[in-house]
CSV table of C-alpha atoms in Angstrom, one decimal:
chain,number,residue,atom,x,y,z
A,265,UNK,CA,61.9,67.7,-111.9
A,266,UNK,CA,63.7,68.3,-115.2
A,267,UNK,CA,66.3,70.8,-114.0
A,268,UNK,CA,68.8,71.8,-116.7
A,269,UNK,CA,72.4,71.5,-115.6
A,270,UNK,CA,73.4,74.3,-117.9
A,271,UNK,CA,71.8,77.7,-117.8
A,272,UNK,CA,71.5,79.7,-121.0
A,273,UNK,CA,70.9,83.0,-119.4
A,274,UNK,CA,71.7,84.5,-116.0
A,275,UNK,CA,68.0,84.9,-115.5
A,276,UNK,CA,67.5,81.1,-115.7
A,277,UNK,CA,70.3,80.5,-113.2
A,278,UNK,CA,68.9,83.1,-110.8
A,279,UNK,CA,65.5,81.5,-111.0
A,280,UNK,CA,66.9,78.1,-110.2
A,281,UNK,CA,68.9,79.5,-107.3
A,282,UNK,CA,65.9,81.2,-105.9
A,283,UNK,CA,64.1,77.8,-105.9
A,284,UNK,CA,67.0,76.5,-103.8
A,285,UNK,CA,68.2,74.2,-106.6
A,286,UNK,CA,71.4,72.7,-105.3
A,287,UNK,CA,72.5,71.8,-108.8
A,288,UNK,CA,72.2,75.4,-109.8
A,289,UNK,CA,74.2,76.4,-106.8
A,290,UNK,CA,77.0,73.9,-107.6
A,291,UNK,CA,77.2,75.4,-111.1
A,292,UNK,CA,77.3,78.9,-109.7
A,293,UNK,CA,80.2,77.9,-107.5
A,294,UNK,CA,82.1,76.4,-110.4
A,295,UNK,CA,81.6,79.5,-112.5
A,296,UNK,CA,82.3,82.2,-110.0
A,297,UNK,CA,84.4,80.8,-107.1
A,298,UNK,CA,87.7,81.6,-108.8
A,299,UNK,CA,86.7,85.2,-109.7
A,300,UNK,CA,85.5,85.9,-106.2
A,301,UNK,CA,88.4,84.1,-104.6
A,302,UNK,CA,90.7,86.4,-106.6
A,303,UNK,CA,89.0,89.5,-105.2
A,304,UNK,CA,89.0,88.1,-101.6
A,305,UNK,CA,92.7,87.3,-101.9
A,306,UNK,CA,93.4,90.9,-103.1
A,307,UNK,CA,91.8,92.2,-99.9
A,308,UNK,CA,92.7,89.5,-97.4
A,309,UNK,CA,96.3,89.4,-98.5
A,310,UNK,CA,99.0,87.1,-97.1
A,311,UNK,CA,96.7,84.6,-95.4
A,312,UNK,CA,95.3,82.0,-97.8
A,313,UNK,CA,93.6,80.1,-95.0
A,314,UNK,CA,91.5,83.1,-93.9
A,315,UNK,CA,90.9,83.9,-97.5
A,316,UNK,CA,89.4,80.5,-98.2
A,317,UNK,CA,87.3,80.8,-94.9
A,318,UNK,CA,85.9,84.1,-96.4
A,319,UNK,CA,85.1,82.3,-99.7
A,320,UNK,CA,83.2,79.6,-97.9
A,321,UNK,CA,81.3,82.2,-95.9
A,322,UNK,CA,80.5,84.2,-99.0
A,323,UNK,CA,78.9,81.3,-100.9
A,324,UNK,CA,76.9,80.3,-97.8
A,325,UNK,CA,75.7,84.0,-97.7
A,326,UNK,CA,74.9,83.9,-101.4
A,327,UNK,CA,72.7,80.9,-100.8
A,328,UNK,CA,71.0,82.4,-97.8
A,329,UNK,CA,70.4,85.9,-99.3
A,330,UNK,CA,69.6,85.0,-102.9
A,331,UNK,CA,66.0,86.1,-102.3
A,332,UNK,CA,67.3,89.7,-101.6
A,333,UNK,CA,69.0,89.8,-105.0
A,334,UNK,CA,67.3,92.3,-107.2
A,335,UNK,CA,68.1,91.9,-110.9
A,336,UNK,CA,67.0,95.5,-111.7
A,337,UNK,CA,69.8,96.9,-109.6
A,338,UNK,CA,72.7,95.0,-111.3
A,339,UNK,CA,74.1,91.8,-112.5
A,340,UNK,CA,74.4,88.7,-110.3
A,341,UNK,CA,78.2,88.9,-110.4
A,342,UNK,CA,78.1,92.5,-109.2
A,343,UNK,CA,75.9,91.5,-106.3
A,344,UNK,CA,78.2,88.6,-105.3
A,345,UNK,CA,81.3,90.7,-105.8
A,346,UNK,CA,79.9,93.2,-103.2
A,347,UNK,CA,79.2,90.3,-100.8
A,348,UNK,CA,82.7,89.0,-101.3
A,349,UNK,CA,84.2,92.5,-100.8
A,350,UNK,CA,82.2,93.2,-97.6
A,351,UNK,CA,83.0,89.8,-96.1
A,352,UNK,CA,86.7,90.3,-96.9
A,353,UNK,CA,86.8,93.8,-95.3
A,354,UNK,CA,85.0,92.3,-92.3
A,355,UNK,CA,87.7,89.7,-92.1
A,356,UNK,CA,90.4,92.5,-92.4
A,357,UNK,CA,89.0,94.1,-89.3
A,358,UNK,CA,88.5,90.8,-87.4
A,359,UNK,CA,90.7,89.8,-84.5
A,360,UNK,CA,92.0,86.7,-86.1
A,361,UNK,CA,93.3,88.6,-89.1
A,362,UNK,CA,94.7,91.4,-87.0
A,363,UNK,CA,96.6,88.8,-85.0
A,364,UNK,CA,98.0,87.1,-88.0
A,365,UNK,CA,99.2,90.5,-89.3
A,366,UNK,CA,100.8,91.7,-86.1
A,367,UNK,CA,104.3,91.7,-87.4
A,368,UNK,CA,103.5,93.6,-90.5
A,369,UNK,CA,103.2,97.3,-90.9
A,370,UNK,CA,99.8,98.9,-90.5
A,371,UNK,CA,98.2,100.3,-93.6
A,372,UNK,CA,98.1,103.7,-91.9
A,373,UNK,CA,101.8,103.8,-91.8
A,374,UNK,CA,102.2,102.6,-95.3
A,375,UNK,CA,99.8,105.1,-96.9
A,376,UNK,CA,100.3,108.2,-94.7
A,377,UNK,CA,101.9,111.1,-96.3
A,378,UNK,CA,101.8,112.4,-99.9
A,379,UNK,CA,100.7,110.5,-102.9
A,380,UNK,CA,104.2,110.5,-104.2
A,381,UNK,CA,105.1,107.9,-101.6
A,382,UNK,CA,102.7,105.5,-103.3
A,383,UNK,CA,105.6,103.5,-104.6
A,384,UNK,CA,105.4,101.8,-101.2
A,385,UNK,CA,102.0,100.3,-102.3
A,386,UNK,CA,101.9,96.6,-101.8
A,387,UNK,CA,99.9,95.9,-105.0
A,388,UNK,CA,99.8,92.3,-105.9
A,389,UNK,CA,100.0,91.8,-109.6
A,390,UNK,CA,96.7,90.1,-109.9
A,391,UNK,CA,93.2,91.1,-110.9
A,392,UNK,CA,91.8,94.5,-110.3
A,393,UNK,CA,95.0,95.6,-108.6
A,394,UNK,CA,96.8,95.1,-111.9
A,395,UNK,CA,94.4,97.5,-113.5
A,396,UNK,CA,95.0,100.0,-110.7
A,397,UNK,CA,98.7,100.1,-111.7
A,398,UNK,CA,97.7,102.0,-114.8
A,399,UNK,CA,96.0,104.7,-112.8
A,400,UNK,CA,97.8,107.9,-111.7
A,401,UNK,CA,99.4,107.3,-108.4
A,402,UNK,CA,97.4,109.9,-106.4
A,403,UNK,CA,94.2,108.2,-107.7
A,404,UNK,CA,95.5,104.7,-107.2
A,405,UNK,CA,96.1,105.2,-103.5
A,406,UNK,CA,92.6,106.4,-102.9
A,407,UNK,CA,91.0,103.5,-104.8
A,408,UNK,CA,93.3,101.1,-102.9
A,409,UNK,CA,92.2,102.5,-99.5
A,410,UNK,CA,88.5,102.8,-100.4
A,411,UNK,CA,88.0,99.6,-102.3
A,412,UNK,CA,90.6,97.2,-100.9
A,413,UNK,CA,90.9,98.5,-97.4
A,414,UNK,CA,87.3,99.5,-96.9
A,415,UNK,CA,87.9,103.0,-95.6
A,416,UNK,CA,85.1,105.5,-95.9
A,417,UNK,CA,85.7,108.6,-98.0
A,418,UNK,CA,85.7,110.6,-94.7
A,419,UNK,CA,88.4,108.4,-93.2
A,420,UNK,CA,90.5,108.7,-96.3
A,421,UNK,CA,90.2,112.5,-96.3
A,422,UNK,CA,91.3,112.6,-92.7
A,423,UNK,CA,94.1,110.1,-93.2
A,424,UNK,CA,95.5,111.8,-96.3
A,425,UNK,CA,94.8,115.4,-95.1
A,426,UNK,CA,92.9,116.3,-98.3
A,427,UNK,CA,89.3,117.7,-98.5
A,428,UNK,CA,86.4,115.2,-98.6
A,429,UNK,CA,85.3,116.6,-102.0
A,430,UNK,CA,88.7,116.0,-103.5
A,431,UNK,CA,88.6,112.4,-102.3
A,432,UNK,CA,85.3,111.8,-103.9
A,433,UNK,CA,86.2,113.5,-107.2
A,434,UNK,CA,89.5,111.6,-107.4
A,435,UNK,CA,88.0,108.3,-106.7
A,436,UNK,CA,85.3,108.8,-109.3
A,437,UNK,CA,87.8,109.9,-111.8
A,438,UNK,CA,89.9,106.9,-111.1
A,439,UNK,CA,87.0,104.6,-111.5
A,440,UNK,CA,86.1,106.3,-114.7
A,441,UNK,CA,89.6,105.4,-116.0
A,442,UNK,CA,88.9,101.9,-114.7
A,443,UNK,CA,85.9,101.7,-117.0
A,444,UNK,CA,88.1,102.6,-120.0
A,445,UNK,CA,90.6,99.8,-119.2
A,446,UNK,CA,87.8,97.2,-118.7
A,447,UNK,CA,86.3,97.9,-122.1
B,229,UNK,CA,69.5,116.8,-115.2
B,230,UNK,CA,72.1,116.3,-117.8
B,231,UNK,CA,72.2,112.5,-117.9
B,232,UNK,CA,75.4,112.4,-120.0
B,233,UNK,CA,77.3,114.5,-117.5
B,234,UNK,CA,75.9,112.2,-114.7
B,235,UNK,CA,77.1,109.1,-116.6
B,236,UNK,CA,80.6,110.7,-117.0
B,237,UNK,CA,80.8,111.7,-113.3
B,238,UNK,CA,82.0,108.2,-112.2
B,239,UNK,CA,78.9,107.5,-110.2
B,240,UNK,CA,78.2,104.4,-112.2
B,241,UNK,CA,81.5,102.8,-111.3
B,242,UNK,CA,81.3,104.0,-107.7
B,243,UNK,CA,77.8,102.5,-107.3
B,244,UNK,CA,78.7,99.1,-109.0
B,245,UNK,CA,81.8,98.7,-106.8
B,246,UNK,CA,79.8,99.4,-103.7
B,247,UNK,CA,81.6,102.7,-102.9
B,248,UNK,CA,78.5,105.0,-103.2
B,249,UNK,CA,76.9,106.4,-100.1
B,250,UNK,CA,73.3,105.3,-99.3
B,251,UNK,CA,71.9,108.6,-100.6
B,252,UNK,CA,74.0,108.4,-103.8
B,253,UNK,CA,72.8,104.8,-104.3
B,254,UNK,CA,69.2,105.8,-103.9
B,255,UNK,CA,69.5,108.6,-106.4
B,256,UNK,CA,71.3,106.3,-108.8
B,257,UNK,CA,68.7,103.6,-108.6
B,258,UNK,CA,65.9,106.2,-109.1
B,259,UNK,CA,67.6,107.6,-112.2
B,260,UNK,CA,68.2,104.1,-113.6
B,261,UNK,CA,64.5,103.6,-113.6
B,262,UNK,CA,64.2,106.8,-115.6
B,263,UNK,CA,67.1,106.7,-118.0
B,264,UNK,CA,67.7,103.4,-120.0
B,265,UNK,CA,71.0,104.9,-121.3
B,266,UNK,CA,72.3,105.0,-117.7
B,267,UNK,CA,71.4,101.4,-117.2
B,268,UNK,CA,73.1,100.5,-120.5
B,269,UNK,CA,76.4,102.1,-119.4
B,270,UNK,CA,76.1,100.4,-116.0
B,271,UNK,CA,75.6,97.0,-117.6
B,272,UNK,CA,78.6,97.5,-119.9
B,273,UNK,CA,80.8,98.3,-116.9
B,274,UNK,CA,79.5,95.4,-114.9
B,275,UNK,CA,80.1,93.0,-117.8
B,276,UNK,CA,83.7,94.3,-118.2
B,277,UNK,CA,84.2,93.9,-114.5
B,278,UNK,CA,82.9,90.3,-114.6
B,279,UNK,CA,85.0,89.4,-117.6
B,280,UNK,CA,88.1,90.9,-116.1
B,281,UNK,CA,87.5,89.1,-112.8
B,282,UNK,CA,86.9,85.8,-114.6
B,283,UNK,CA,90.0,86.0,-116.7
B,284,UNK,CA,92.0,86.7,-113.5
B,285,UNK,CA,90.3,84.0,-111.5
B,286,UNK,CA,92.4,82.2,-108.8
B,287,UNK,CA,91.6,78.6,-108.3
B,288,UNK,CA,90.3,78.3,-104.7
B,289,UNK,CA,91.4,75.3,-102.4
B,290,UNK,CA,89.5,72.1,-103.4
B,291,UNK,CA,87.9,71.6,-99.9
B,292,UNK,CA,86.0,74.8,-99.9
B,293,UNK,CA,83.2,73.7,-102.4
B,294,UNK,CA,82.6,70.5,-100.4
B,295,UNK,CA,82.3,72.5,-97.2
B,296,UNK,CA,79.9,75.0,-98.8
B,297,UNK,CA,77.7,72.2,-100.3
B,298,UNK,CA,77.7,70.4,-97.0
B,299,UNK,CA,76.6,73.6,-95.2
B,300,UNK,CA,73.8,74.4,-97.6
B,301,UNK,CA,72.9,70.7,-98.1
B,302,UNK,CA,72.0,70.4,-94.4
B,303,UNK,CA,69.9,73.5,-94.7
B,304,UNK,CA,68.1,72.3,-97.8
B,305,UNK,CA,67.4,68.7,-96.8
B,306,UNK,CA,66.2,69.6,-93.3
B,307,UNK,CA,63.8,72.1,-94.8
B,308,UNK,CA,62.3,69.7,-97.2
B,309,UNK,CA,61.9,66.9,-94.6
B,310,UNK,CA,60.1,69.1,-92.3
B,311,UNK,CA,57.6,70.4,-94.8
B,312,UNK,CA,56.9,67.1,-96.5
B,313,UNK,CA,56.0,65.4,-93.3
B,314,UNK,CA,53.5,68.1,-92.3
B,315,UNK,CA,51.9,69.3,-95.6
B,316,UNK,CA,51.2,68.0,-99.0
B,317,UNK,CA,54.1,69.1,-101.3
B,318,UNK,CA,52.1,71.0,-103.8
B,319,UNK,CA,50.7,73.4,-101.2
B,320,UNK,CA,53.9,74.3,-99.5
B,321,UNK,CA,56.0,75.2,-102.5
B,322,UNK,CA,55.6,78.9,-101.9
B,323,UNK,CA,56.4,78.8,-98.2
B,324,UNK,CA,59.2,76.5,-98.9
B,325,UNK,CA,61.4,79.2,-100.3
B,326,UNK,CA,61.3,81.4,-97.3
B,327,UNK,CA,61.4,78.5,-94.8
B,328,UNK,CA,64.2,76.5,-96.2
B,329,UNK,CA,67.0,79.0,-95.9
B,330,UNK,CA,66.4,79.7,-92.2
B,331,UNK,CA,65.3,76.2,-91.0
B,332,UNK,CA,68.8,75.0,-90.3
B,333,UNK,CA,69.4,78.1,-88.3
B,334,UNK,CA,65.9,77.7,-86.6
B,335,UNK,CA,66.7,74.1,-85.7
B,336,UNK,CA,70.0,75.3,-84.2
B,337,UNK,CA,68.4,78.1,-82.3
B,338,UNK,CA,65.7,75.8,-81.1
B,339,UNK,CA,68.2,73.2,-79.9
B,340,UNK,CA,70.3,75.9,-78.3
B,341,UNK,CA,67.2,77.3,-76.5
B,342,UNK,CA,66.3,73.9,-75.1
B,343,UNK,CA,69.9,73.4,-73.8
B,344,UNK,CA,69.9,76.9,-72.4
B,345,UNK,CA,66.6,76.4,-70.7
B,346,UNK,CA,67.6,73.1,-69.1
B,347,UNK,CA,70.9,74.6,-68.0
B,348,UNK,CA,69.0,77.6,-66.6
B,349,UNK,CA,66.6,75.4,-64.7
B,350,UNK,CA,69.4,73.3,-63.3
B,351,UNK,CA,71.2,76.4,-62.2
B,352,UNK,CA,68.1,78.0,-60.7
B,353,UNK,CA,67.4,74.8,-58.8
B,354,UNK,CA,70.9,74.7,-57.4
B,355,UNK,CA,70.9,78.4,-56.6
B,356,UNK,CA,67.5,78.0,-54.9
B,357,UNK,CA,68.8,75.1,-52.7
B,358,UNK,CA,72.0,76.8,-52.0
B,359,UNK,CA,70.2,80.0,-51.1
B,360,UNK,CA,67.7,78.2,-48.8
B,361,UNK,CA,70.6,76.5,-47.1
B,362,UNK,CA,72.5,79.7,-46.6
B,363,UNK,CA,69.3,81.4,-45.3
B,364,UNK,CA,68.9,78.6,-42.7
B,365,UNK,CA,72.4,78.7,-41.5
B,366,UNK,CA,72.3,82.5,-41.6
B,367,UNK,CA,69.2,82.6,-39.3
B,368,UNK,CA,70.8,80.1,-37.0
B,369,UNK,CA,73.9,82.2,-36.8
B,370,UNK,CA,71.9,85.3,-36.2
B,371,UNK,CA,70.0,83.7,-33.4
B,372,UNK,CA,73.2,82.5,-31.8
B,373,UNK,CA,74.8,85.9,-32.2
B,374,UNK,CA,71.7,87.6,-30.6
B,375,UNK,CA,71.7,85.3,-27.6
B,376,UNK,CA,75.5,85.6,-27.2
B,377,UNK,CA,75.2,89.3,-27.6
B,378,UNK,CA,72.5,89.6,-24.9
B,379,UNK,CA,74.4,87.3,-22.6
B,380,UNK,CA,77.5,89.4,-23.1
B,381,UNK,CA,75.7,92.6,-22.6
B,382,UNK,CA,74.1,91.3,-19.5
B,383,UNK,CA,77.5,90.3,-18.2
B,384,UNK,CA,79.0,93.6,-19.3
B,385,UNK,CA,76.2,95.6,-17.6
B,386,UNK,CA,76.5,93.6,-14.4
B,387,UNK,CA,80.3,93.8,-14.3
B,388,UNK,CA,80.3,97.4,-15.1
B,389,UNK,CA,77.8,98.0,-12.4
B,390,UNK,CA,79.8,95.9,-10.1
B,391,UNK,CA,83.1,97.6,-10.9
B,392,UNK,CA,81.8,101.2,-11.0
B,393,UNK,CA,79.3,100.9,-8.1
B,394,UNK,CA,80.7,102.9,-5.2
B,395,UNK,CA,79.4,100.1,-2.9
B,396,UNK,CA,81.6,97.6,-4.6
B,397,UNK,CA,84.6,96.4,-2.6
B,398,UNK,CA,87.7,95.3,-4.4
B,399,UNK,CA,89.4,92.5,-2.5
B,400,UNK,CA,92.8,91.7,-3.6
B,401,UNK,CA,93.4,88.0,-3.0
B,402,UNK,CA,97.1,87.3,-2.4
B,403,UNK,CA,98.8,84.0,-2.5
B,404,UNK,CA,99.5,82.0,0.7
B,405,UNK,CA,102.7,80.2,1.6
B,406,UNK,CA,101.4,77.1,-0.2
B,407,UNK,CA,100.8,79.0,-3.4
B,408,UNK,CA,102.7,82.3,-3.4
B,409,UNK,CA,102.0,83.1,-7.0
B,410,UNK,CA,98.3,82.6,-6.9
B,411,UNK,CA,96.3,85.8,-7.3
B,412,UNK,CA,92.8,86.9,-8.0
B,413,UNK,CA,90.5,89.9,-7.5
B,414,UNK,CA,87.1,89.8,-5.9
B,415,UNK,CA,84.6,92.5,-6.8
B,416,UNK,CA,82.0,92.4,-4.1
B,417,UNK,CA,78.9,94.6,-4.2
B,418,UNK,CA,77.7,94.6,-0.6
B,419,UNK,CA,74.3,96.1,-1.5
B,420,UNK,CA,73.3,93.5,-4.0
B,421,UNK,CA,75.5,90.8,-2.5
B,422,UNK,CA,76.9,90.0,-5.9
B,423,UNK,CA,80.4,88.5,-6.0
B,424,UNK,CA,82.6,88.6,-9.1
B,425,UNK,CA,85.9,86.8,-9.4
B,426,UNK,CA,88.7,87.8,-11.7
B,427,UNK,CA,91.3,85.1,-11.9
B,428,UNK,CA,94.7,86.7,-12.5
B,429,UNK,CA,97.0,83.7,-12.0
B,430,UNK,CA,96.0,80.3,-10.6
B,431,UNK,CA,98.0,77.2,-11.3
B,432,UNK,CA,96.4,74.4,-13.4
B,433,UNK,CA,94.8,71.6,-11.5
B,434,UNK,CA,94.4,67.9,-12.1
B,435,UNK,CA,91.1,67.0,-13.7
B,436,UNK,CA,89.6,65.7,-10.5
B,437,UNK,CA,90.3,69.0,-8.6
B,438,UNK,CA,88.7,72.4,-8.8
B,439,UNK,CA,89.2,75.7,-7.0
B,440,UNK,CA,86.5,76.7,-4.5
B,441,UNK,CA,85.8,80.2,-3.3
B,442,UNK,CA,84.7,80.8,0.2
B,443,UNK,CA,83.4,83.7,2.2
B,444,UNK,CA,84.5,83.8,5.8
B,445,UNK,CA,81.6,85.1,7.9
B,446,UNK,CA,82.2,85.4,11.6
B,447,UNK,CA,84.9,82.7,11.3
B,448,UNK,CA,82.6,80.3,9.4
B,449,UNK,CA,83.3,79.5,5.7
B,450,UNK,CA,80.4,79.9,3.2
B,451,UNK,CA,80.6,78.2,-0.2
B,452,UNK,CA,80.6,80.7,-3.1
B,453,UNK,CA,81.1,78.2,-5.9
B,454,UNK,CA,83.8,76.4,-7.8
B,455,UNK,CA,85.9,77.4,-10.8
B,456,UNK,CA,88.7,76.0,-13.0
B,457,UNK,CA,92.1,77.5,-13.6
B,458,UNK,CA,91.3,77.4,-17.3
B,459,UNK,CA,88.8,80.3,-16.7
B,460,UNK,CA,91.9,82.5,-16.6
B,461,UNK,CA,91.4,86.2,-17.0
B,462,UNK,CA,87.6,85.8,-17.1
B,463,UNK,CA,85.2,87.5,-14.9
B,464,UNK,CA,83.2,84.8,-13.0
B,465,UNK,CA,80.0,85.5,-11.2
B,466,UNK,CA,80.1,83.6,-8.0
B,467,UNK,CA,77.3,82.9,-5.5
B,468,UNK,CA,76.0,85.9,-3.6
B,469,UNK,CA,76.9,86.7,-0.1
B,470,UNK,CA,75.7,89.6,2.1
B,471,UNK,CA,78.5,89.3,4.6
B,472,UNK,CA,82.2,88.4,4.4
B,473,UNK,CA,85.1,89.5,6.5
B,474,UNK,CA,87.4,87.6,4.1
B,475,UNK,CA,87.5,85.5,0.9
B,476,UNK,CA,89.5,82.4,0.5
B,477,UNK,CA,90.3,80.1,-2.3
B,478,UNK,CA,91.0,76.4,-1.7
B,479,UNK,CA,91.6,73.4,-3.8
B,480,UNK,CA,88.8,70.9,-3.5
B,481,UNK,CA,87.7,67.8,-5.4
B,482,UNK,CA,85.7,68.5,-8.5
B,483,UNK,CA,82.3,69.9,-7.7
B,484,UNK,CA,83.4,71.4,-4.4
B,485,UNK,CA,83.3,70.4,-0.8
B,486,UNK,CA,80.8,71.4,1.9
B,487,UNK,CA,83.6,72.7,4.1
B,488,UNK,CA,87.1,74.0,3.0
B,489,UNK,CA,90.2,72.0,3.2
B,490,UNK,CA,92.2,74.8,4.8
B,491,UNK,CA,95.6,73.1,4.2
B,492,UNK,CA,95.2,73.7,0.6
B,493,UNK,CA,94.2,77.4,0.9
B,494,UNK,CA,95.6,79.1,-2.1
B,495,UNK,CA,94.9,82.7,-1.5
B,496,UNK,CA,93.1,84.9,1.0
B,497,UNK,CA,91.8,88.4,0.9
B,498,UNK,CA,90.4,90.4,3.7
B,499,UNK,CA,87.5,92.8,3.4
B,500,UNK,CA,86.9,96.1,5.1
B,501,UNK,CA,84.2,94.4,7.1
B,502,UNK,CA,86.9,92.7,9.0
B,503,UNK,CA,88.5,95.9,10.1
């Protein structure tokens, strides 16, 4: 069928994926599995086995849902990153992960209290979490809870005893700083 | 709307990282269609994010790719096989896309449904049989209970009548010299002639022997029927008699004798008729 094994543009790759081209899918895996696995491991910490289960599930979901990917809304990687983050947070809340973490402190206990106590943060020195280290502590905690723990803004406001509006503003400001660092 | 302010609000990053609320996302997408500068900043952030993630990639375990390709390979090949056998390939190209992804799942669901259906049928059949069997035995038990009940009620009614009836004479049978411990009560309704026997204490007999109750009328014995010592503490309805000056119990051969063997008389009770 004359399928190219390399894709000059993301658009070409997406087109091939939408035609259920297994070669394209294999390339996609080779190019992005490591980046996605890094994010998964930053969320599903301390359990490599469950993290690789999530990675497997994520790629199967990418294959199944590729038709719902809308290029006008964002890059393919952004779309996959969100699938990976959602799957990881689902895993965080699953029984199997909870059981494997039983002996460890609950995030509630770790993060409760004032932002000054954020030195307790268990930030792995990899990927996005490394960028977070450059943020102001009171911002870093909020991003950590929202992005890596999957708490809603409302939950965070309640947990930290700060107004919902403040949570939103701080997270947005923190993410704006993130943009500076990524440039 | 001041688009520059909006761009600097942090909404772009919030949206890209999947942290925006549904209403925020909807507004953002609407504005993206309107303001190319918004899209430009979004794309720049996305590229930075992707680049950062790629440089910090972590090598996943080797087995994962194989598992993923196996999982999707099954889906893909089964989808192609199905459509090729049914339709010419150039017609189904369009439908293929939507069918392929779900056909593995469909096949699984179909197989699961069939198994479920067979299982269900088997269970229904078993439950139906079990139920029918239970109903049969239930009906049989009910019938038996009804007949037992009515028999019991009849007995209770009769005995209650017999005991409460002012015409009923209670005759206390006392043991004779041969059998000093033997004792029984006779409830004798002189108006209906019914005779009930309550065995209180009668020694066990060999299997070829039975007790026989007699009414003594004008010195002549009248057979009122036989009973076993095993009928202990049970009310027995014996044969009727209109007259009796006394009742006597003898030991006779099984089935009874035409006339009492008086040597073996176990107990004797006199009625008021005698006085």
